[in-house]
PDB file of C-alpha atoms in Angstrom:
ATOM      1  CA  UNK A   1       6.900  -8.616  19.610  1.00 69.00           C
ATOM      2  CA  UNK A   2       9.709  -7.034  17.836  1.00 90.00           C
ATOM      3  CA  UNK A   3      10.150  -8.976  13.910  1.00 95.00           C
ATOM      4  CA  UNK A   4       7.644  -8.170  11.604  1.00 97.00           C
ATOM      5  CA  UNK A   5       6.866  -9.710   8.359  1.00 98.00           C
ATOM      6  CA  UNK A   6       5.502  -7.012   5.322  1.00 98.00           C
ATOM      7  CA  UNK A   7       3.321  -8.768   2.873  1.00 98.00           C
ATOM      8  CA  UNK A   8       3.072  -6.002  -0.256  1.00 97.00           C
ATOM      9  CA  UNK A   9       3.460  -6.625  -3.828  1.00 95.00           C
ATOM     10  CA  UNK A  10       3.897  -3.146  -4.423  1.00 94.00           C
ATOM     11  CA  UNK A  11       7.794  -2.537  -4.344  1.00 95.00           C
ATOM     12  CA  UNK A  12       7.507   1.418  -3.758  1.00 96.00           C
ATOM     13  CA  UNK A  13       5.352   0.907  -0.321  1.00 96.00           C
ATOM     14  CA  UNK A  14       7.469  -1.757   0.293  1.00 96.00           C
ATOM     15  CA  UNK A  15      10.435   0.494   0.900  1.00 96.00           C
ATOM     16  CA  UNK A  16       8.835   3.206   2.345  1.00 96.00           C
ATOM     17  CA  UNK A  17       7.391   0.767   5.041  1.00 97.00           C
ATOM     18  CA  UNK A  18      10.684  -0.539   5.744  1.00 96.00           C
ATOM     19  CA  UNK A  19      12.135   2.962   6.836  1.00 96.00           C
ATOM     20  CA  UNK A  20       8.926   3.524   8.467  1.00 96.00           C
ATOM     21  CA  UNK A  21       8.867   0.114  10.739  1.00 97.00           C
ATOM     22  CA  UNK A  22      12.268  -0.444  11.444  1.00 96.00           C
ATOM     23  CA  UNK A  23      14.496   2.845  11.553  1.00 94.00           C
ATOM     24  CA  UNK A  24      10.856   5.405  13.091  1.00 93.00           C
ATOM     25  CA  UNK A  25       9.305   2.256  14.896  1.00 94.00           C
ATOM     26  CA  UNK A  26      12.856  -0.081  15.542  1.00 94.00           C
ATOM     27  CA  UNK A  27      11.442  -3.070  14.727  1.00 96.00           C
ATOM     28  CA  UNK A  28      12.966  -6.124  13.136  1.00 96.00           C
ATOM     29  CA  UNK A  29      11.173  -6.218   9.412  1.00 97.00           C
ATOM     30  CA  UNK A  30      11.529  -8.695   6.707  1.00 97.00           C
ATOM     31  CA  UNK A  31       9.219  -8.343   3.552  1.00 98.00           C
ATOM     32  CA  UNK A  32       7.447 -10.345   0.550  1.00 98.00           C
ATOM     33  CA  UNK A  33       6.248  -9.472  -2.703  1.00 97.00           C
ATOM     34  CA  UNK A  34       3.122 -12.282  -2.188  1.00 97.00           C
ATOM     35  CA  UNK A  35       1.642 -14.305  -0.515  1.00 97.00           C
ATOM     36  CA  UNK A  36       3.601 -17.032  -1.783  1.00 97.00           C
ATOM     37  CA  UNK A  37       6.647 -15.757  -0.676  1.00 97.00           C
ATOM     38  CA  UNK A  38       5.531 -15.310   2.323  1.00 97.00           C
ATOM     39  CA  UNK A  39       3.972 -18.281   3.358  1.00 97.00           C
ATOM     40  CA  UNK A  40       7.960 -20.011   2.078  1.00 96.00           C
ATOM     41  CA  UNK A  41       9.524 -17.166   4.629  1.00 96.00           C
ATOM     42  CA  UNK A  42       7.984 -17.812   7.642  1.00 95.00           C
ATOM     43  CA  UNK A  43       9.689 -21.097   8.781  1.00 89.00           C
ATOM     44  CA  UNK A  44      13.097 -19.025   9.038  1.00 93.00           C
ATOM     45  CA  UNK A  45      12.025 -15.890   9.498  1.00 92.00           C
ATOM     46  CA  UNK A  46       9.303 -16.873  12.523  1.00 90.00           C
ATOM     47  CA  UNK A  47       7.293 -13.153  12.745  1.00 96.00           C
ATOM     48  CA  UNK A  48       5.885 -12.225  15.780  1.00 95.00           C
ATOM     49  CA  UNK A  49       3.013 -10.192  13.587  1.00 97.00           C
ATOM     50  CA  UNK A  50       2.340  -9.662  10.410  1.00 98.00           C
ATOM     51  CA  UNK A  51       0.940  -6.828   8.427  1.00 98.00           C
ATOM     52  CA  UNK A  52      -0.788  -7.823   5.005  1.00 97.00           C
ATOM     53  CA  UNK A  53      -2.092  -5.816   1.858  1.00 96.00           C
ATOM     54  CA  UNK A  54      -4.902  -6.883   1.335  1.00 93.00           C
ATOM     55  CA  UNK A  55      -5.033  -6.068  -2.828  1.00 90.00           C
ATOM     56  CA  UNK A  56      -2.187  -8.180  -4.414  1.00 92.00           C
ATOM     57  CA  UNK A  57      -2.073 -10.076  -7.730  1.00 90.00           C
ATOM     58  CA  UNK A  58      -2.988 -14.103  -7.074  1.00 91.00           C
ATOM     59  CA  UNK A  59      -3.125 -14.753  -3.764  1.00 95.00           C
ATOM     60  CA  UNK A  60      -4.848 -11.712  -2.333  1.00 94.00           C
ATOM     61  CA  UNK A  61      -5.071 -10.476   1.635  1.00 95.00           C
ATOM     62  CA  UNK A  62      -7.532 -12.729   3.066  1.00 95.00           C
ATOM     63  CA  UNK A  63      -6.032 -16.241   0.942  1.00 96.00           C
ATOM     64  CA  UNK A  64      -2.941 -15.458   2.692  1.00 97.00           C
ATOM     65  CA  UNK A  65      -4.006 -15.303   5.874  1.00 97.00           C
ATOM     66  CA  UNK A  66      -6.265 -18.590   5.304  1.00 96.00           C
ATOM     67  CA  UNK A  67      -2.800 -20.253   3.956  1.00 97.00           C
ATOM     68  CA  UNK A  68      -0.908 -18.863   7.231  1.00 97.00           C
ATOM     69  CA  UNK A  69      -3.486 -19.641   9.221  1.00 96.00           C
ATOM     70  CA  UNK A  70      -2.772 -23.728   8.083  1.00 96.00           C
ATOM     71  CA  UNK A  71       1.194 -22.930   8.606  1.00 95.00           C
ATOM     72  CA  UNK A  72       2.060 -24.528  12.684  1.00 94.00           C
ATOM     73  CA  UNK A  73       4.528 -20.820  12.725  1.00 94.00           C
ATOM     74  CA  UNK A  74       2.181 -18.125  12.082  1.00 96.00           C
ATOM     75  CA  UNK A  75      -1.214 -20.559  13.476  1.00 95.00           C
ATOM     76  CA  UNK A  76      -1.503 -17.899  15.878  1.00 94.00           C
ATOM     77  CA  UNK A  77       0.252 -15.335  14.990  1.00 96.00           C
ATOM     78  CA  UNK A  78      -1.607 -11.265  14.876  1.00 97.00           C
ATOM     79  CA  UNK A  79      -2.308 -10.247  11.075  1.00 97.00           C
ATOM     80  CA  UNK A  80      -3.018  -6.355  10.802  1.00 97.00           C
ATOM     81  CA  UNK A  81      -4.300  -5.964   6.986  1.00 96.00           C
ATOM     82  CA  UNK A  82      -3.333  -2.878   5.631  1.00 95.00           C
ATOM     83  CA  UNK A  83      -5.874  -1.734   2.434  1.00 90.00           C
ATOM     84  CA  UNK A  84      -7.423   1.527   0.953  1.00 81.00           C
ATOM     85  CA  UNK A  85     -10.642  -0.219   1.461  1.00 69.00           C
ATOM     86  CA  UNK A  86     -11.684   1.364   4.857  1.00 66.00           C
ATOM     87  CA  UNK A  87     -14.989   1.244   4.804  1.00 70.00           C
ATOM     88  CA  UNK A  88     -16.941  -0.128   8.182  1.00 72.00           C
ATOM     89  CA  UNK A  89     -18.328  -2.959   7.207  1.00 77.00           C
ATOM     90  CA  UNK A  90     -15.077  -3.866   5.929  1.00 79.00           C
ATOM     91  CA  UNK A  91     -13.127  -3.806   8.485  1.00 82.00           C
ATOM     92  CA  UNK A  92     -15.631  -5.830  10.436  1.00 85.00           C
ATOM     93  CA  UNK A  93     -15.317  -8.730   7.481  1.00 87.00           C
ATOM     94  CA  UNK A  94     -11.596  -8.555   7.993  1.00 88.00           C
ATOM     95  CA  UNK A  95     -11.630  -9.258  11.739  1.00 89.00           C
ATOM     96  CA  UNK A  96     -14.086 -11.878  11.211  1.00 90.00           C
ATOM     97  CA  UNK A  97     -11.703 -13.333   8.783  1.00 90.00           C
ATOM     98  CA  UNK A  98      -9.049 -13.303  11.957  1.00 91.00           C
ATOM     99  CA  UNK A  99      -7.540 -10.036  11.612  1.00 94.00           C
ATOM    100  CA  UNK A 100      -6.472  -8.345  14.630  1.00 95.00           C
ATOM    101  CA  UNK A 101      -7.140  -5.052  13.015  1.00 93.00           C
ATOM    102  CA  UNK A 102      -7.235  -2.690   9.958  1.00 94.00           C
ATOM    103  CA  UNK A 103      -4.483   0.096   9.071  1.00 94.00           C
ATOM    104  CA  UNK A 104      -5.927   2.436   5.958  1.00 91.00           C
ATOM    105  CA  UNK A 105      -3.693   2.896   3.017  1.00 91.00           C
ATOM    106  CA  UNK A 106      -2.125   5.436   2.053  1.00 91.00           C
ATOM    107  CA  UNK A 107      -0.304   5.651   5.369  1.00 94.00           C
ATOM    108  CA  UNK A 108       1.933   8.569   6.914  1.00 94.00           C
ATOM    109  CA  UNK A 109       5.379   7.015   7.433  1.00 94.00           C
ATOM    110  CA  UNK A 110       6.041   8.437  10.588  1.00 94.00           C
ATOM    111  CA  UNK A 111       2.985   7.166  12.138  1.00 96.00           C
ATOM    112  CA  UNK A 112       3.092   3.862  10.744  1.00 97.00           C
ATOM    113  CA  UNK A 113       4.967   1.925  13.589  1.00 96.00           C
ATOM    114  CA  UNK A 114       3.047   3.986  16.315  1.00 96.00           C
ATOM    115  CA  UNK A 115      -0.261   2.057  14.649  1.00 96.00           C
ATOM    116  CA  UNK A 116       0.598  -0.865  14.483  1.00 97.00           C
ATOM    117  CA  UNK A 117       2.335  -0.666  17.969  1.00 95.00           C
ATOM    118  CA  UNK A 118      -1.084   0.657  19.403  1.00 95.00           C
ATOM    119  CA  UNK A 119      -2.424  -1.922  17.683  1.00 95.00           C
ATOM    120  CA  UNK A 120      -0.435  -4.808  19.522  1.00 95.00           C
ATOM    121  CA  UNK A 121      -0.967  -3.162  22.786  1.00 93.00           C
ATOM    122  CA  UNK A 122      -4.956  -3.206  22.587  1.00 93.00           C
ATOM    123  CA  UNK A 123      -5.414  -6.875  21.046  1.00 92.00           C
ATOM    124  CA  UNK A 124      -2.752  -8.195  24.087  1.00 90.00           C
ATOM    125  CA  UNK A 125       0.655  -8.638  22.365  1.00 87.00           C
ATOM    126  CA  UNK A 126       2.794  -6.017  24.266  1.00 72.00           C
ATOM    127  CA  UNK A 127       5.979  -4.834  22.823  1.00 59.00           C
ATOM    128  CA  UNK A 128       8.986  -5.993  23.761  1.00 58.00           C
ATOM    129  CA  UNK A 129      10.453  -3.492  22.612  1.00 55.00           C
ATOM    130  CA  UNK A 130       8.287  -1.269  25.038  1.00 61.00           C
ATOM    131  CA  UNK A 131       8.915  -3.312  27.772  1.00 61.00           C
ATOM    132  CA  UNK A 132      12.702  -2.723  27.327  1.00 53.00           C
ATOM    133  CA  UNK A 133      12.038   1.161  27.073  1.00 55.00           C
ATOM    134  CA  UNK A 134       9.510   0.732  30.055  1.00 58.00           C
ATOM    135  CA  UNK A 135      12.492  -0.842  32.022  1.00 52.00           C
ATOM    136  CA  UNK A 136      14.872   1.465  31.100  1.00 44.00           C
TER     137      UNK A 136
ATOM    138  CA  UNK B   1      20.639  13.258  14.412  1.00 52.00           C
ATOM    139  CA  UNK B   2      18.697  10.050  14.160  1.00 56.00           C
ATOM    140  CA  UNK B   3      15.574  11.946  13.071  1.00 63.00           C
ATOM    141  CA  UNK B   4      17.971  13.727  10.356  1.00 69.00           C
ATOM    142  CA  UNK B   5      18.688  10.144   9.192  1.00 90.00           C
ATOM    143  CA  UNK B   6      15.518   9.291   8.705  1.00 89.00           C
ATOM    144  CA  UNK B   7      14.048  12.081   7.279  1.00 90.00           C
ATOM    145  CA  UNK B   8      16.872  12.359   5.132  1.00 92.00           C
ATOM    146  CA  UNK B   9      16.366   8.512   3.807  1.00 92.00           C
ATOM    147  CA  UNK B  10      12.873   9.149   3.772  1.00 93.00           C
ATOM    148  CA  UNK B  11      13.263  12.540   1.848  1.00 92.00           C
ATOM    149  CA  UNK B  12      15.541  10.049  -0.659  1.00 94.00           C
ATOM    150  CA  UNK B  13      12.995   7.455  -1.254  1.00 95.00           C
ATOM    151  CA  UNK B  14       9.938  10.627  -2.222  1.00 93.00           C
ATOM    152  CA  UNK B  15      12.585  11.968  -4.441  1.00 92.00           C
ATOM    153  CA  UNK B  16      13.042   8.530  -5.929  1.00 93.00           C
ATOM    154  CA  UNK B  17       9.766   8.057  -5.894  1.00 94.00           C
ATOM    155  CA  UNK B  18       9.066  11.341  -7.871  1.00 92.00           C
ATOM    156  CA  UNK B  19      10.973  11.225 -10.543  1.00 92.00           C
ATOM    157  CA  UNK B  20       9.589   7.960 -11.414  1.00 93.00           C
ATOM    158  CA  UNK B  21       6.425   9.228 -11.424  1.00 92.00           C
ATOM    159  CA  UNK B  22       5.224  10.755 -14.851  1.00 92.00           C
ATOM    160  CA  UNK B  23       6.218   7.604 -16.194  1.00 94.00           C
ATOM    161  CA  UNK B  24       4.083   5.112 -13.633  1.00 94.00           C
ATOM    162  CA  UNK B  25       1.191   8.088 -14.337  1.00 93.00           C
ATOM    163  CA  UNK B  26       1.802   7.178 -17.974  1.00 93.00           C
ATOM    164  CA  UNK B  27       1.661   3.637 -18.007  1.00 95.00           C
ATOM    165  CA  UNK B  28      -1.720   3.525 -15.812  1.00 95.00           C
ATOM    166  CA  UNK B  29      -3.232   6.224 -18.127  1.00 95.00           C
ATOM    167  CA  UNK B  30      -2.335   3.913 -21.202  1.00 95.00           C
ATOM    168  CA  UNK B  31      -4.188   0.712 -19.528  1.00 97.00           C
ATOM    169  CA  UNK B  32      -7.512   3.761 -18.711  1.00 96.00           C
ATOM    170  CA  UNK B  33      -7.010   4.639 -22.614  1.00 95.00           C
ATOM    171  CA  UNK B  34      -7.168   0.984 -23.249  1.00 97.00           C
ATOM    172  CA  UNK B  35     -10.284   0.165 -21.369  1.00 96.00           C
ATOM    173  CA  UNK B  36     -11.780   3.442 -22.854  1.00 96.00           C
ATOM    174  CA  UNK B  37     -11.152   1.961 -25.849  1.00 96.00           C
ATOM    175  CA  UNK B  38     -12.574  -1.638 -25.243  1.00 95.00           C
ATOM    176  CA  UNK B  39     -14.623  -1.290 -22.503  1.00 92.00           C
ATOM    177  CA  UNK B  40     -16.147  -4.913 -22.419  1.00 93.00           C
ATOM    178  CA  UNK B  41     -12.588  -6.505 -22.368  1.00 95.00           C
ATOM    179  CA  UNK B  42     -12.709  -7.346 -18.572  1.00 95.00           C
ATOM    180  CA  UNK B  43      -8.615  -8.286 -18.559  1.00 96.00           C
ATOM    181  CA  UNK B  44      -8.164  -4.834 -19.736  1.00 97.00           C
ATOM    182  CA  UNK B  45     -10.290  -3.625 -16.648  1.00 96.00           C
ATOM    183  CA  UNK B  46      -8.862  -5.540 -14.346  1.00 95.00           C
ATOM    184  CA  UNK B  47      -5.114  -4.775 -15.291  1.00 95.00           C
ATOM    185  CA  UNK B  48      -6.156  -0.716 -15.520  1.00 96.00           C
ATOM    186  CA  UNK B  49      -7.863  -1.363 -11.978  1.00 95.00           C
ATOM    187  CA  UNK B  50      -4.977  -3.267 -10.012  1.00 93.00           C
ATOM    188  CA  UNK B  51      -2.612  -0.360 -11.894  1.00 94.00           C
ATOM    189  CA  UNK B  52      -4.455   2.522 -10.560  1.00 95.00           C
ATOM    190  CA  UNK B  53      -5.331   0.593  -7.322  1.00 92.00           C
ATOM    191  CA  UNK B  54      -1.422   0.546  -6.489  1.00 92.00           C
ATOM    192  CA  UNK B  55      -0.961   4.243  -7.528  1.00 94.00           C
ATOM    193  CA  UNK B  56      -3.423   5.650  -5.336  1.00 93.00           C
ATOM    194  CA  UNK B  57      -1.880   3.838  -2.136  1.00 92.00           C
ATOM    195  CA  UNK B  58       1.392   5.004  -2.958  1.00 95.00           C
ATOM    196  CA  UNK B  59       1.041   8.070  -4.447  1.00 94.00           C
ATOM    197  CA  UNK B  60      -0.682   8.746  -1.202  1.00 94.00           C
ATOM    198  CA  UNK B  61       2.284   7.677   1.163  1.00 95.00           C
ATOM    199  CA  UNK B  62       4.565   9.152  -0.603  1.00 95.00           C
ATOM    200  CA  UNK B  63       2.902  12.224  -0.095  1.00 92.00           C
ATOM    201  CA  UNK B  64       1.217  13.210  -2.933  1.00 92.00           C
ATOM    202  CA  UNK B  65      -2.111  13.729  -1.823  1.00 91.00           C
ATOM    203  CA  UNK B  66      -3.988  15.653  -4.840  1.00 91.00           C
ATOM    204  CA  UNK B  67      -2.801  12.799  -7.213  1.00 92.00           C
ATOM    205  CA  UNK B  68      -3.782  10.159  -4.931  1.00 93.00           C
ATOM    206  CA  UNK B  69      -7.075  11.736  -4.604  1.00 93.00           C
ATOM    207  CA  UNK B  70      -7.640  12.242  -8.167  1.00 94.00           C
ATOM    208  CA  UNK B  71      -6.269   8.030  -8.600  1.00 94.00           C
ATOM    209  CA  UNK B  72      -8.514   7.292  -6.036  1.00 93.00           C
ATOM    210  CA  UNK B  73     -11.693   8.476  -7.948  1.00 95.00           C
ATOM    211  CA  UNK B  74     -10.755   6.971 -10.851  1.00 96.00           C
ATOM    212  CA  UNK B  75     -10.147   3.861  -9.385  1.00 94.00           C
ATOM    213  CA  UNK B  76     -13.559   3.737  -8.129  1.00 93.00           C
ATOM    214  CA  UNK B  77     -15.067   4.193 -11.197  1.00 95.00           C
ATOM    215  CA  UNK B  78     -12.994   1.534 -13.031  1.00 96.00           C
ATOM    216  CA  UNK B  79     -14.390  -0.533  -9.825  1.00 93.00           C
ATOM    217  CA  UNK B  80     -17.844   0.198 -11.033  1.00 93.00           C
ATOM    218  CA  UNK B  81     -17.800  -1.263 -14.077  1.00 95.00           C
ATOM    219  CA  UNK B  82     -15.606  -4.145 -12.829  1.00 94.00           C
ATOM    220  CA  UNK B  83     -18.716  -4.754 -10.090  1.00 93.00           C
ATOM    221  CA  UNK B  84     -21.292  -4.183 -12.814  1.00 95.00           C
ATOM    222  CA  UNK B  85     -19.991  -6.063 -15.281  1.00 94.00           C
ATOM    223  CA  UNK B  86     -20.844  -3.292 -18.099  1.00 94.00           C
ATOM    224  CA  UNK B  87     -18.815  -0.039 -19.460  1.00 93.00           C
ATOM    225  CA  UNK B  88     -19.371   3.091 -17.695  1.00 92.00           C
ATOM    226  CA  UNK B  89     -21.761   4.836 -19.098  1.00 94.00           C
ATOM    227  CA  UNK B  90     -20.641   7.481 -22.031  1.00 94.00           C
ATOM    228  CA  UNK B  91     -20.420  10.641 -19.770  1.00 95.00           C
ATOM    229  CA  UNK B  92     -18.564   8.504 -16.577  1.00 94.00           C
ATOM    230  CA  UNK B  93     -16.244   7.664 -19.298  1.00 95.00           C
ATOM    231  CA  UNK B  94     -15.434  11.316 -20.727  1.00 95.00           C
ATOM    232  CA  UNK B  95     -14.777  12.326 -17.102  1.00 95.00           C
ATOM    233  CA  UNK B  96     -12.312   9.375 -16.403  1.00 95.00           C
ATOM    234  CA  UNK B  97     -10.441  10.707 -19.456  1.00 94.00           C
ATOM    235  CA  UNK B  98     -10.260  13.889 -18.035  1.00 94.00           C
ATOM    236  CA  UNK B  99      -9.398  12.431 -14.830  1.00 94.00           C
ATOM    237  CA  UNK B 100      -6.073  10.931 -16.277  1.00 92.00           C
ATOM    238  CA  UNK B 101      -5.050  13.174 -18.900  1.00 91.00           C
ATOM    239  CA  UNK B 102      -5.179  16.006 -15.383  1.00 92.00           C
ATOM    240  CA  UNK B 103      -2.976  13.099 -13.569  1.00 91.00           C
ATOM    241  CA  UNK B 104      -0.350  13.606 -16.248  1.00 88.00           C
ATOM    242  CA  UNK B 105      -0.281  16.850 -16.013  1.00 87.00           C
ATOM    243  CA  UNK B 106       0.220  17.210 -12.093  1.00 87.00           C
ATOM    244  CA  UNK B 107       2.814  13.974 -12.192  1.00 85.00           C
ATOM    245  CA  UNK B 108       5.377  15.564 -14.818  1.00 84.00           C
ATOM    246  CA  UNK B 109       4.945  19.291 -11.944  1.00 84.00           C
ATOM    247  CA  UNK B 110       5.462  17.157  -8.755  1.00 78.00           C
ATOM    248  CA  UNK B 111       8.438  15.473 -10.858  1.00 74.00           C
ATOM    249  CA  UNK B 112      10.098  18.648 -11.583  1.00 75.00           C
ATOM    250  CA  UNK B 113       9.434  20.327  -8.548  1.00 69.00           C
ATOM    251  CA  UNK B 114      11.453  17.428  -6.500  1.00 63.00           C
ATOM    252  CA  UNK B 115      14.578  17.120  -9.763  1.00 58.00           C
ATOM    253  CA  UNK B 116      14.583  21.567  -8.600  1.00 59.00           C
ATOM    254  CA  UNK B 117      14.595  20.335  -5.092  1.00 53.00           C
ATOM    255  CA  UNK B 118      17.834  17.861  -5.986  1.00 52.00           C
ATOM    256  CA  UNK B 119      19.875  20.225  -8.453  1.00 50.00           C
ATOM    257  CA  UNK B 120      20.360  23.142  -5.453  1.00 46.00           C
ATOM    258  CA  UNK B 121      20.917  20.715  -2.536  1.00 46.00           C
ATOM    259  CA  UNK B 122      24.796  20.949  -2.320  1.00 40.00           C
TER     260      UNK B 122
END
């Protein structure tokens, strides 16, 4: 549970998410500008989750998942959507639409691994990366 | 030392981020001004509302809370009248301006606050 796919369109989260998720959180992070990128990236790239914005231009949040959802690599694999839109009927909508959970936008980048992380942990998909750090 | 790096590449990216700012500020308050302006032209709406939808998120992250906040309330009242289907009504609309001509304001101070912050690093 270590590479992680970013879908954002917006390029200035983007970055900021990178740092965040791979040099605070050390996990292996590839991202896309849409959905459409996305759904082309995930035969190489094979994520073992995926977090989603779920405001984007075209193919929103929840048309992407439906699309990955289709896609034999990412069938099964845990979506966190990340949106401003918090509210609690919301996020119930979202996990009915398959999402394993909600992270709220704006987001403090040196949390941002730790959630997603905890996350992981309570839907069942533990961490390899905390297995290694458990071992060691 | 590997906190250092990332705060420092973190402290990069805000800094980045900041300087860019008045002029992102600028070109959502334009597409406000524009729906102000035409307030049944939906595209208009739409295009102000996905602009000042992406502002608030990252304004936010990147640490600028008060702007964020202030984006935030705007973009729920853009939302509004993209839910209701009609213009906001006159007084809504006066506040919104108000709302984004303040945004301008506090962007071009966070922006040179953080070029300050840049000139007396050695």
């Amino acid at each position: 549970m270590n590479r992680l796919l970013y879908i954002e369109d917006e390029p200035d989260i983007r970055a900021i998410a990178v740092v965040s998720l791979r040099d605070v959180g050390g996990f292996t992070v590839e991202t896309a500008s849409s959905g459409r990128e996305a759904l082309r990236m995930v035969g190489s790239f094979k994520p073992d989750a995926i977090l989603l914005d779920v405001m984007m231009p075209g193919m929103d949040g929840p048309e992407t998942l439906q699309e990955l959802r289709k896609k034999p690599e990412t069938a099964r694999t845990p979506v966190i959507f990340m949106t401003a839109k918090v509210q609690s009927h919301e996020i119930g909508a979202y996990r009915k639409l398959g999402a394993l959970d909600v992270i709220p936008k704006p987001f403090d980048p040196m949390e941002l691994a730790g959630q997603v992380r905890g996350i992981l942990r309570a839907g069942g998909f533990a961490s390899s990366i905390e297995r290694a750090r458990m071992g060691s | 030392m590997i906190n250092d790096t990332i705060g420092e590449r973190l402290d990069g990216l805000r800094r980045r981020y900041a300087l860019n700012l008045p002029l992102k500020v600028s070109q959502a308050a334009e597409s406000v001004r524009a729906v102000l302006a035409a307030p049944r032209n939906r595209a208009l709406l739409e295009a102000a509302h996905r602009g000042v939808h992406s502002l608030t998120g990252s304004s936010g992250t990147y640490g600028f809370c008060d702007i964020s906040r202030i984006f935030r309330e705007a973009e729920s009242m853009l939302q509004e009248s993209l839910e209701s289907g009609v213009p906001l009504p006159s007084e809504r609309q006066f506040h919104l301006r108000e709302l984004i001509a303040g945004l301008e304001s506090l962007a071009a101070a966070a922006a040179s606050v953080r070029a300050e912050i840049t000139e007396v690093r050695p």
